[in-house]
Amino acid sequence: MTITRRTLLAAPAILAMTPALAQASKITLVVPFPPGGSTDAMARLLQSHLQTKLNRIVIVENKSGAAGALGAAQVAKSPPDGSTFLVTFDSHAVIPSILDKPPVDVERELMPVLLVGTAPYVIAAGAGRPYKSFADVVAACKATPGAVKYASVGIGTLGHLAMTVLGNKAGVEIMHVPYRGGGPAMNDVLGGHVDLIAGSAALVAAQLGTNMLRPILQLGRERLPGLPDTPTAIEAGFPDFETLAWWGIFAPTGTPPDIVAGLAAASKEILSEPATAAQLKETQQMTLLLEDAPAFKTFFDKQVAIWGKVVKDNNIRA
């Protein structure tokens, strides 16, 4: 790797990890979802570079189930010695509210390390459907209640919760069809079995060049450069409404501050490299934030509160 001023500034924090990790033969990055998704890709991107930067064996372990709670619980119960970290996605903030008896207290048993970045959710229609705007969807729902169906990647995911809120605000019910992942959900939209999909910008953007999918609403505060003609929910008449996918790293509570700071510094250095940053922007439509633990905790606590209220108010259960 090219030595830069940023590398030199980050070096003390990175090297501070080494003594604390001397007793660990490896570092495990737990991904609480199956292989192949955006979180898995993020962890594997970090894995290859962390091995070189920290001179440690780094492995990725996929531990899926219970809306990401099983993998989170595994990390929470691991020794807080810098040998195990959680690389996770936005649904992590819904675990406290969506599960009757969560196997982990995500607010107490895990501590934030790094907020990697965010990307807006996008609502898109199959090209064969007549919907050119979200107003068209609302009109169709009012004309024929229950006629419009949308896919999400699961009950209690942010795509599901965002559509629930938008339907409530518009005074209509849009029928939810949950799937076990973005691939099956997208396939059924492209195949004409479901009208719409509410998914991350990365999931939707991958299909934009096929002319088989029409984005009709994006849920960030500003339009993505790749979707210049698609209005935001705020522009469409839903004030102050946004829904962001996000990616972050957590550690077991009690992990020493120098280890947390060291992993954060190493990860920031890796993800800030121009080629890596460009890759994340292109493949995930991600805005890199790279915010340390205090800012991440503020962000995460707000996400837990916002989506917990939506789950409670609408009696949504996994």
mmCIF file of C-alpha atoms in Angstrom:
data_model
loop_
_atom_site.group_PDB
_atom_site.id
_atom_site.type_symbol
_atom_site.label_atom_id
_atom_site.label_comp_id
_atom_site.label_asym_id
_atom_site.label_seq_id
_atom_site.Cartn_x
_atom_site.Cartn_y
_atom_site.Cartn_z
ATOM 1 C CA MET A 1 0.000 0.000 0.000
ATOM 2 C CA THR A 2 1.177 3.557 -0.686
ATOM 3 C CA ILE A 3 2.215 5.348 2.500
ATOM 4 C CA THR A 4 0.191 8.540 2.866
ATOM 5 C CA ARG A 5 -0.147 11.231 5.497
ATOM 6 C CA ARG A 6 -3.427 9.611 6.509
ATOM 7 C CA THR A 7 -1.628 6.280 6.984
ATOM 8 C CA LEU A 8 0.960 7.892 9.241
ATOM 9 C CA LEU A 9 -1.687 9.637 11.327
ATOM 10 C CA ALA A 10 -3.674 6.429 11.717
ATOM 11 C CA ALA A 11 -0.639 4.288 12.526
ATOM 12 C CA PRO A 12 -0.484 4.881 16.313
ATOM 13 C CA ALA A 13 -4.106 3.858 16.800
ATOM 14 C CA ILE A 14 -3.706 0.875 14.505
ATOM 15 C CA LEU A 15 -0.544 -0.332 16.185
ATOM 16 C CA ALA A 16 -2.180 0.087 19.594
ATOM 17 C CA MET A 17 -4.295 -2.937 18.739
ATOM 18 C CA THR A 18 -1.314 -5.220 18.275
ATOM 19 C CA PRO A 19 -0.308 -5.812 21.939
ATOM 20 C CA ALA A 20 -3.925 -6.327 22.964
ATOM 21 C CA LEU A 21 -4.422 -8.858 20.174
ATOM 22 C CA ALA A 22 -1.153 -10.693 20.734
ATOM 23 C CA GLN A 23 -2.920 -13.567 22.479
ATOM 24 C CA ALA A 24 -5.495 -14.004 19.720
ATOM 25 C CA SER A 25 -4.550 -16.217 16.803
ATOM 26 C CA LYS A 26 -7.236 -14.647 14.630
ATOM 27 C CA ILE A 27 -9.880 -11.933 14.368
ATOM 28 C CA THR A 28 -13.396 -13.006 13.436
ATOM 29 C CA LEU A 29 -15.770 -10.670 11.621
ATOM 30 C CA VAL A 30 -19.259 -12.059 12.186
ATOM 31 C CA VAL A 31 -21.863 -11.248 9.529
ATOM 32 C CA PRO A 32 -25.390 -11.995 10.807
ATOM 33 C CA PHE A 33 -26.731 -12.712 7.304
ATOM 34 C CA PRO A 34 -26.102 -15.331 4.586
ATOM 35 C CA PRO A 35 -23.207 -14.942 2.131
ATOM 36 C CA GLY A 36 -23.738 -12.810 -0.930
ATOM 37 C CA GLY A 37 -25.380 -9.698 0.501
ATOM 38 C CA SER A 38 -23.973 -6.201 0.877
ATOM 39 C CA THR A 39 -22.911 -6.751 4.500
ATOM 40 C CA ASP A 40 -21.041 -9.926 3.601
ATOM 41 C CA ALA A 41 -19.303 -8.055 0.772
ATOM 42 C CA MET A 42 -18.323 -5.293 3.194
ATOM 43 C CA ALA A 43 -16.850 -7.770 5.689
ATOM 44 C CA ARG A 44 -14.843 -9.589 3.031
ATOM 45 C CA LEU A 45 -13.516 -6.315 1.699
ATOM 46 C CA LEU A 46 -12.284 -5.461 5.194
ATOM 47 C CA GLN A 47 -10.976 -8.983 5.803
ATOM 48 C CA SER A 48 -8.368 -9.024 3.064
ATOM 49 C CA HIS A 49 -6.958 -5.613 3.955
ATOM 50 C CA LEU A 50 -7.070 -6.039 7.742
ATOM 51 C CA GLN A 51 -4.988 -9.205 7.504
ATOM 52 C CA THR A 52 -2.181 -7.240 5.917
ATOM 53 C CA LYS A 53 -2.577 -4.112 8.020
ATOM 54 C CA LEU A 54 -2.798 -5.853 11.406
ATOM 55 C CA ASN A 55 -0.643 -8.890 10.628
ATOM 56 C CA ARG A 56 -3.370 -11.181 11.980
ATOM 57 C CA ILE A 57 -5.481 -13.963 10.501
ATOM 58 C CA VAL A 58 -8.905 -12.447 9.815
ATOM 59 C CA ILE A 59 -11.891 -14.633 8.947
ATOM 60 C CA VAL A 60 -15.506 -13.871 8.034
ATOM 61 C CA GLU A 61 -18.158 -16.036 9.672
ATOM 62 C CA ASN A 62 -21.755 -15.919 8.465
ATOM 63 C CA LYS A 63 -24.215 -16.560 11.300
ATOM 64 C CA SER A 64 -27.698 -15.819 10.007
ATOM 65 C CA GLY A 65 -31.101 -16.106 11.650
ATOM 66 C CA ALA A 66 -33.659 -14.246 13.765
ATOM 67 C CA ALA A 67 -33.417 -11.008 11.762
ATOM 68 C CA GLY A 68 -29.672 -10.856 12.395
ATOM 69 C CA ALA A 69 -30.014 -11.416 16.133
ATOM 70 C CA LEU A 70 -28.232 -14.799 16.237
ATOM 71 C CA GLY A 71 -25.009 -13.417 14.831
ATOM 72 C CA ALA A 72 -25.265 -10.354 17.056
ATOM 73 C CA ALA A 73 -25.755 -12.580 20.110
ATOM 74 C CA GLN A 74 -22.684 -14.630 19.198
ATOM 75 C CA VAL A 75 -20.548 -11.492 19.170
ATOM 76 C CA ALA A 76 -22.107 -10.143 22.365
ATOM 77 C CA LYS A 77 -21.201 -13.354 24.197
ATOM 78 C CA SER A 78 -17.620 -13.415 22.856
ATOM 79 C CA PRO A 79 -14.674 -12.294 25.005
ATOM 80 C CA PRO A 80 -14.260 -8.498 24.781
ATOM 81 C CA ASP A 81 -10.628 -8.833 23.790
ATOM 82 C CA GLY A 82 -10.613 -7.653 20.189
ATOM 83 C CA SER A 83 -10.893 -11.128 18.691
ATOM 84 C CA THR A 84 -14.525 -10.811 17.523
ATOM 85 C CA PHE A 85 -16.472 -8.011 15.835
ATOM 86 C CA LEU A 86 -19.908 -7.699 14.255
ATOM 87 C CA VAL A 87 -20.279 -6.278 10.734
ATOM 88 C CA THR A 88 -23.966 -5.587 10.266
ATOM 89 C CA PHE A 89 -26.750 -3.727 8.486
ATOM 90 C CA ASP A 90 -29.654 -1.404 9.289
ATOM 91 C CA SER A 91 -32.012 -4.147 10.520
ATOM 92 C CA HIS A 92 -29.772 -4.400 13.606
ATOM 93 C CA ALA A 93 -31.651 -1.399 15.029
ATOM 94 C CA VAL A 94 -35.005 -3.216 14.777
ATOM 95 C CA ILE A 95 -33.985 -6.298 16.789
ATOM 96 C CA PRO A 96 -35.186 -4.890 20.161
ATOM 97 C CA SER A 97 -38.693 -4.205 18.867
ATOM 98 C CA ILE A 98 -39.362 -6.871 16.241
ATOM 99 C CA LEU A 99 -38.543 -9.983 18.309
ATOM 100 C CA ASP A 100 -40.580 -11.092 21.333
ATOM 101 C CA LYS A 101 -37.520 -12.419 23.176
ATOM 102 C CA PRO A 102 -34.339 -11.181 21.479
ATOM 103 C CA PRO A 103 -31.293 -13.349 22.245
ATOM 104 C CA VAL A 104 -29.219 -10.176 22.607
ATOM 105 C CA ASP A 105 -29.647 -6.677 24.026
ATOM 106 C CA VAL A 106 -28.098 -4.741 21.164
ATOM 107 C CA GLU A 107 -27.981 -1.503 23.143
ATOM 108 C CA ARG A 108 -26.210 -2.914 26.202
ATOM 109 C CA GLU A 109 -24.293 -5.987 25.104
ATOM 110 C CA LEU A 110 -22.702 -4.488 22.001
ATOM 111 C CA MET A 111 -20.788 -1.242 21.577
ATOM 112 C CA PRO A 112 -20.452 0.811 18.374
ATOM 113 C CA VAL A 113 -17.064 0.874 16.666
ATOM 114 C CA LEU A 114 -17.576 2.528 13.271
ATOM 115 C CA LEU A 115 -20.518 3.753 11.188
ATOM 116 C CA VAL A 116 -19.287 2.981 7.683
ATOM 117 C CA GLY A 117 -21.916 4.729 5.567
ATOM 118 C CA THR A 118 -25.507 5.081 4.442
ATOM 119 C CA ALA A 119 -27.598 4.761 1.291
ATOM 120 C CA PRO A 120 -31.266 5.588 0.739
ATOM 121 C CA TYR A 121 -33.977 3.055 0.225
ATOM 122 C CA VAL A 122 -35.736 3.200 -3.147
ATOM 123 C CA ILE A 123 -39.208 2.170 -4.241
ATOM 124 C CA ALA A 124 -39.386 0.836 -7.776
ATOM 125 C CA ALA A 125 -42.048 -0.665 -10.012
ATOM 126 C CA GLY A 126 -41.760 -3.448 -12.524
ATOM 127 C CA ALA A 127 -41.526 -1.952 -16.009
ATOM 128 C CA GLY A 128 -44.753 -3.682 -17.018
ATOM 129 C CA ARG A 129 -46.712 -1.944 -14.292
ATOM 130 C CA PRO A 130 -48.431 1.414 -14.962
ATOM 131 C CA TYR A 131 -47.026 3.252 -11.956
ATOM 132 C CA LYS A 132 -44.897 6.253 -12.915
ATOM 133 C CA SER A 133 -44.974 7.895 -9.464
ATOM 134 C CA PHE A 134 -45.870 7.099 -5.882
ATOM 135 C CA ALA A 135 -49.025 9.177 -6.395
ATOM 136 C CA ASP A 136 -50.058 6.617 -9.026
ATOM 137 C CA VAL A 137 -49.608 3.856 -6.431
ATOM 138 C CA VAL A 138 -51.735 5.723 -3.897
ATOM 139 C CA ALA A 139 -54.454 6.326 -6.472
ATOM 140 C CA ALA A 140 -54.518 2.645 -7.435
ATOM 141 C CA CYS A 141 -54.727 1.580 -3.787
ATOM 142 C CA LYS A 142 -57.668 3.923 -3.202
ATOM 143 C CA ALA A 143 -59.436 2.743 -6.328
ATOM 144 C CA THR A 144 -58.945 -0.960 -5.565
ATOM 145 C CA PRO A 145 -57.853 -1.646 -1.976
ATOM 146 C CA GLY A 146 -55.385 -4.521 -1.751
ATOM 147 C CA ALA A 147 -54.639 -4.527 -5.473
ATOM 148 C CA VAL A 148 -51.061 -3.213 -5.244
ATOM 149 C CA LYS A 149 -48.418 -5.523 -3.800
ATOM 150 C CA TYR A 150 -44.818 -4.758 -2.899
ATOM 151 C CA ALA A 151 -41.853 -6.959 -2.097
ATOM 152 C CA SER A 152 -39.346 -6.448 0.702
ATOM 153 C CA VAL A 153 -36.465 -8.532 2.010
ATOM 154 C CA GLY A 154 -38.423 -9.543 5.099
ATOM 155 C CA ILE A 155 -40.857 -8.649 7.859
ATOM 156 C CA GLY A 156 -39.547 -5.809 10.000
ATOM 157 C CA THR A 157 -36.854 -4.756 7.543
ATOM 158 C CA LEU A 158 -36.602 -1.056 6.820
ATOM 159 C CA GLY A 159 -38.163 -1.480 3.384
ATOM 160 C CA HIS A 160 -41.229 -3.001 5.046
ATOM 161 C CA LEU A 161 -41.345 -0.381 7.797
ATOM 162 C CA ALA A 162 -40.879 2.532 5.396
ATOM 163 C CA MET A 163 -43.737 1.356 3.173
ATOM 164 C CA THR A 164 -45.901 0.921 6.249
ATOM 165 C CA VAL A 165 -45.270 4.529 7.262
ATOM 166 C CA LEU A 166 -45.833 5.866 3.734
ATOM 167 C CA GLY A 167 -49.076 3.901 3.427
ATOM 168 C CA ASN A 168 -50.275 5.272 6.760
ATOM 169 C CA LYS A 169 -49.418 8.832 5.770
ATOM 170 C CA ALA A 170 -51.191 8.441 2.425
ATOM 171 C CA GLY A 171 -54.202 6.720 3.983
ATOM 172 C CA VAL A 172 -53.891 3.505 1.975
ATOM 173 C CA GLU A 173 -52.825 -0.092 2.498
ATOM 174 C CA ILE A 174 -50.170 -1.468 0.179
ATOM 175 C CA MET A 175 -50.022 -5.238 0.450
ATOM 176 C CA HIS A 176 -46.709 -6.548 1.768
ATOM 177 C CA VAL A 177 -45.065 -9.662 0.321
ATOM 178 C CA PRO A 178 -41.935 -10.512 2.364
ATOM 179 C CA TYR A 179 -39.038 -12.502 0.911
ATOM 180 C CA ARG A 180 -35.893 -14.109 2.302
ATOM 181 C CA GLY A 181 -33.442 -11.788 0.634
ATOM 182 C CA GLY A 182 -33.100 -9.264 -2.155
ATOM 183 C CA GLY A 183 -32.528 -11.775 -4.945
ATOM 184 C CA PRO A 184 -35.857 -13.617 -4.644
ATOM 185 C CA ALA A 185 -37.732 -10.348 -4.063
ATOM 186 C CA MET A 186 -36.243 -8.719 -7.147
ATOM 187 C CA ASN A 187 -36.825 -11.803 -9.288
ATOM 188 C CA ASP A 188 -40.554 -11.736 -8.554
ATOM 189 C CA VAL A 189 -40.816 -8.030 -9.327
ATOM 190 C CA LEU A 190 -38.961 -8.468 -12.615
ATOM 191 C CA GLY A 191 -41.086 -11.534 -13.343
ATOM 192 C CA GLY A 192 -44.290 -9.565 -12.885
ATOM 193 C CA HIS A 193 -45.527 -11.450 -9.826
ATOM 194 C CA VAL A 194 -45.324 -8.390 -7.539
ATOM 195 C CA ASP A 195 -45.897 -4.762 -8.493
ATOM 196 C CA LEU A 196 -43.235 -2.948 -6.486
ATOM 197 C CA ILE A 197 -40.084 -3.435 -4.460
ATOM 198 C CA ALA A 198 -38.865 -1.424 -1.478
ATOM 199 C CA GLY A 199 -35.155 -2.072 -1.245
ATOM 200 C CA SER A 200 -31.801 -0.437 -0.731
ATOM 201 C CA ALA A 201 -30.450 1.744 -3.502
ATOM 202 C CA ALA A 202 -27.816 -0.919 -4.176
ATOM 203 C CA LEU A 203 -30.443 -3.590 -4.803
ATOM 204 C CA VAL A 204 -32.473 -1.378 -7.112
ATOM 205 C CA ALA A 205 -29.578 0.287 -8.935
ATOM 206 C CA ALA A 206 -28.210 -3.069 -10.067
ATOM 207 C CA GLN A 207 -31.276 -3.475 -12.310
ATOM 208 C CA LEU A 208 -31.611 0.039 -13.690
ATOM 209 C CA GLY A 209 -29.764 -0.704 -16.921
ATOM 210 C CA THR A 210 -32.100 -3.566 -17.808
ATOM 211 C CA ASN A 211 -35.190 -1.424 -18.544
ATOM 212 C CA MET A 212 -37.153 -3.927 -16.457
ATOM 213 C CA LEU A 213 -37.471 -1.735 -13.382
ATOM 214 C CA ARG A 214 -38.730 1.828 -12.922
ATOM 215 C CA PRO A 215 -37.680 3.734 -9.768
ATOM 216 C CA ILE A 216 -40.533 5.954 -8.594
ATOM 217 C CA LEU A 217 -39.423 7.243 -5.188
ATOM 218 C CA GLN A 218 -36.160 7.493 -3.262
ATOM 219 C CA LEU A 219 -36.119 7.888 0.499
ATOM 220 C CA GLY A 220 -33.016 9.988 1.083
ATOM 221 C CA ARG A 221 -33.083 13.721 1.730
ATOM 222 C CA GLU A 222 -31.433 14.451 -1.612
ATOM 223 C CA ARG A 223 -31.579 12.734 -4.984
ATOM 224 C CA LEU A 224 -28.824 10.263 -5.728
ATOM 225 C CA PRO A 225 -26.600 11.207 -8.673
ATOM 226 C CA GLY A 226 -27.546 7.873 -10.251
ATOM 227 C CA LEU A 227 -31.271 8.634 -9.914
ATOM 228 C CA PRO A 228 -31.517 12.299 -10.939
ATOM 229 C CA ASP A 229 -35.083 11.995 -12.243
ATOM 230 C CA THR A 230 -36.542 10.135 -9.251
ATOM 231 C CA PRO A 231 -38.055 12.404 -6.573
ATOM 232 C CA THR A 232 -37.444 12.001 -2.872
ATOM 233 C CA ALA A 233 -40.290 11.249 -0.475
ATOM 234 C CA ILE A 234 -39.894 14.786 0.873
ATOM 235 C CA GLU A 235 -40.391 16.205 -2.620
ATOM 236 C CA ALA A 236 -43.404 13.920 -3.084
ATOM 237 C CA GLY A 237 -45.215 15.439 -0.112
ATOM 238 C CA PHE A 238 -43.932 13.497 2.897
ATOM 239 C CA PRO A 239 -42.101 16.138 4.955
ATOM 240 C CA ASP A 240 -38.923 15.146 6.780
ATOM 241 C CA PHE A 241 -39.286 11.472 5.839
ATOM 242 C CA GLU A 242 -36.198 9.448 5.058
ATOM 243 C CA THR A 243 -35.159 5.809 5.294
ATOM 244 C CA LEU A 244 -31.492 4.969 5.083
ATOM 245 C CA ALA A 245 -29.707 1.681 4.738
ATOM 246 C CA TRP A 246 -26.555 1.735 6.844
ATOM 247 C CA TRP A 247 -23.557 -0.461 7.549
ATOM 248 C CA GLY A 248 -21.594 -0.552 10.782
ATOM 249 C CA ILE A 249 -19.163 -2.422 13.016
ATOM 250 C CA PHE A 250 -19.818 -3.368 16.655
ATOM 251 C CA ALA A 251 -17.766 -5.032 19.388
ATOM 252 C CA PRO A 252 -18.739 -6.866 22.587
ATOM 253 C CA THR A 253 -19.405 -4.387 25.383
ATOM 254 C CA GLY A 254 -16.325 -4.044 27.541
ATOM 255 C CA THR A 255 -13.850 -4.177 24.692
ATOM 256 C CA PRO A 256 -10.961 -1.842 25.663
ATOM 257 C CA PRO A 257 -11.110 1.648 24.100
ATOM 258 C CA ASP A 258 -7.688 1.277 22.471
ATOM 259 C CA ILE A 259 -8.845 -1.833 20.598
ATOM 260 C CA VAL A 260 -12.065 -0.134 19.468
ATOM 261 C CA ALA A 261 -10.124 2.927 18.311
ATOM 262 C CA GLY A 262 -7.536 0.761 16.604
ATOM 263 C CA LEU A 263 -10.013 -1.260 14.569
ATOM 264 C CA ALA A 264 -11.923 1.900 13.674
ATOM 265 C CA ALA A 265 -8.720 3.598 12.500
ATOM 266 C CA ALA A 266 -7.638 0.582 10.452
ATOM 267 C CA SER A 267 -11.071 0.237 8.853
ATOM 268 C CA LYS A 268 -11.278 3.943 8.049
ATOM 269 C CA GLU A 269 -7.879 3.803 6.398
ATOM 270 C CA ILE A 270 -8.947 0.839 4.263
ATOM 271 C CA LEU A 271 -12.324 2.224 3.250
ATOM 272 C CA SER A 272 -10.950 5.692 2.515
ATOM 273 C CA GLU A 273 -8.635 4.413 -0.211
ATOM 274 C CA PRO A 274 -9.900 6.014 -3.466
ATOM 275 C CA ALA A 275 -10.452 2.722 -5.289
ATOM 276 C CA THR A 276 -12.332 1.187 -2.348
ATOM 277 C CA ALA A 277 -14.439 4.282 -1.761
ATOM 278 C CA ALA A 278 -15.338 4.404 -5.456
ATOM 279 C CA GLN A 279 -16.289 0.720 -5.396
ATOM 280 C CA LEU A 280 -18.651 1.223 -2.455
ATOM 281 C CA LYS A 281 -20.212 4.269 -4.063
ATOM 282 C CA GLU A 282 -20.776 2.431 -7.327
ATOM 283 C CA THR A 283 -21.939 -0.959 -6.041
ATOM 284 C CA GLN A 284 -23.834 0.115 -2.912
ATOM 285 C CA GLN A 285 -24.720 3.724 -3.827
ATOM 286 C CA MET A 286 -23.128 4.443 -0.457
ATOM 287 C CA THR A 287 -22.249 7.754 1.119
ATOM 288 C CA LEU A 288 -19.165 7.017 3.230
ATOM 289 C CA LEU A 289 -19.391 8.523 6.706
ATOM 290 C CA LEU A 290 -16.683 6.638 8.651
ATOM 291 C CA GLU A 291 -17.920 8.023 11.971
ATOM 292 C CA ASP A 292 -16.345 6.845 15.215
ATOM 293 C CA ALA A 293 -18.080 5.312 18.218
ATOM 294 C CA PRO A 294 -19.672 8.429 19.849
ATOM 295 C CA ALA A 295 -21.303 9.669 16.640
ATOM 296 C CA PHE A 296 -22.287 6.127 15.680
ATOM 297 C CA LYS A 297 -23.957 5.598 19.055
ATOM 298 C CA THR A 298 -26.021 8.769 18.621
ATOM 299 C CA PHE A 299 -27.069 7.661 15.142
ATOM 300 C CA PHE A 300 -27.851 4.109 16.255
ATOM 301 C CA ASP A 301 -29.906 5.147 19.294
ATOM 302 C CA LYS A 302 -31.996 7.376 17.036
ATOM 303 C CA GLN A 303 -32.580 4.511 14.579
ATOM 304 C CA VAL A 304 -33.681 2.207 17.411
ATOM 305 C CA ALA A 305 -36.170 4.823 18.635
ATOM 306 C CA ILE A 306 -37.581 5.721 15.212
ATOM 307 C CA TRP A 307 -38.172 2.208 13.929
ATOM 308 C CA GLY A 308 -39.113 0.784 17.317
ATOM 309 C CA LYS A 309 -42.033 3.202 17.405
ATOM 310 C CA VAL A 310 -43.122 2.156 13.900
ATOM 311 C CA VAL A 311 -43.032 -1.516 14.894
ATOM 312 C CA LYS A 312 -44.994 -0.863 18.088
ATOM 313 C CA ASP A 313 -47.555 1.470 16.531
ATOM 314 C CA ASN A 314 -48.322 -1.019 13.751
ATOM 315 C CA ASN A 315 -48.059 -4.205 15.869
ATOM 316 C CA ILE A 316 -45.469 -5.746 13.543
ATOM 317 C CA ARG A 317 -43.874 -9.019 14.648
ATOM 318 C CA ALA A 318 -41.204 -11.136 13.004
#
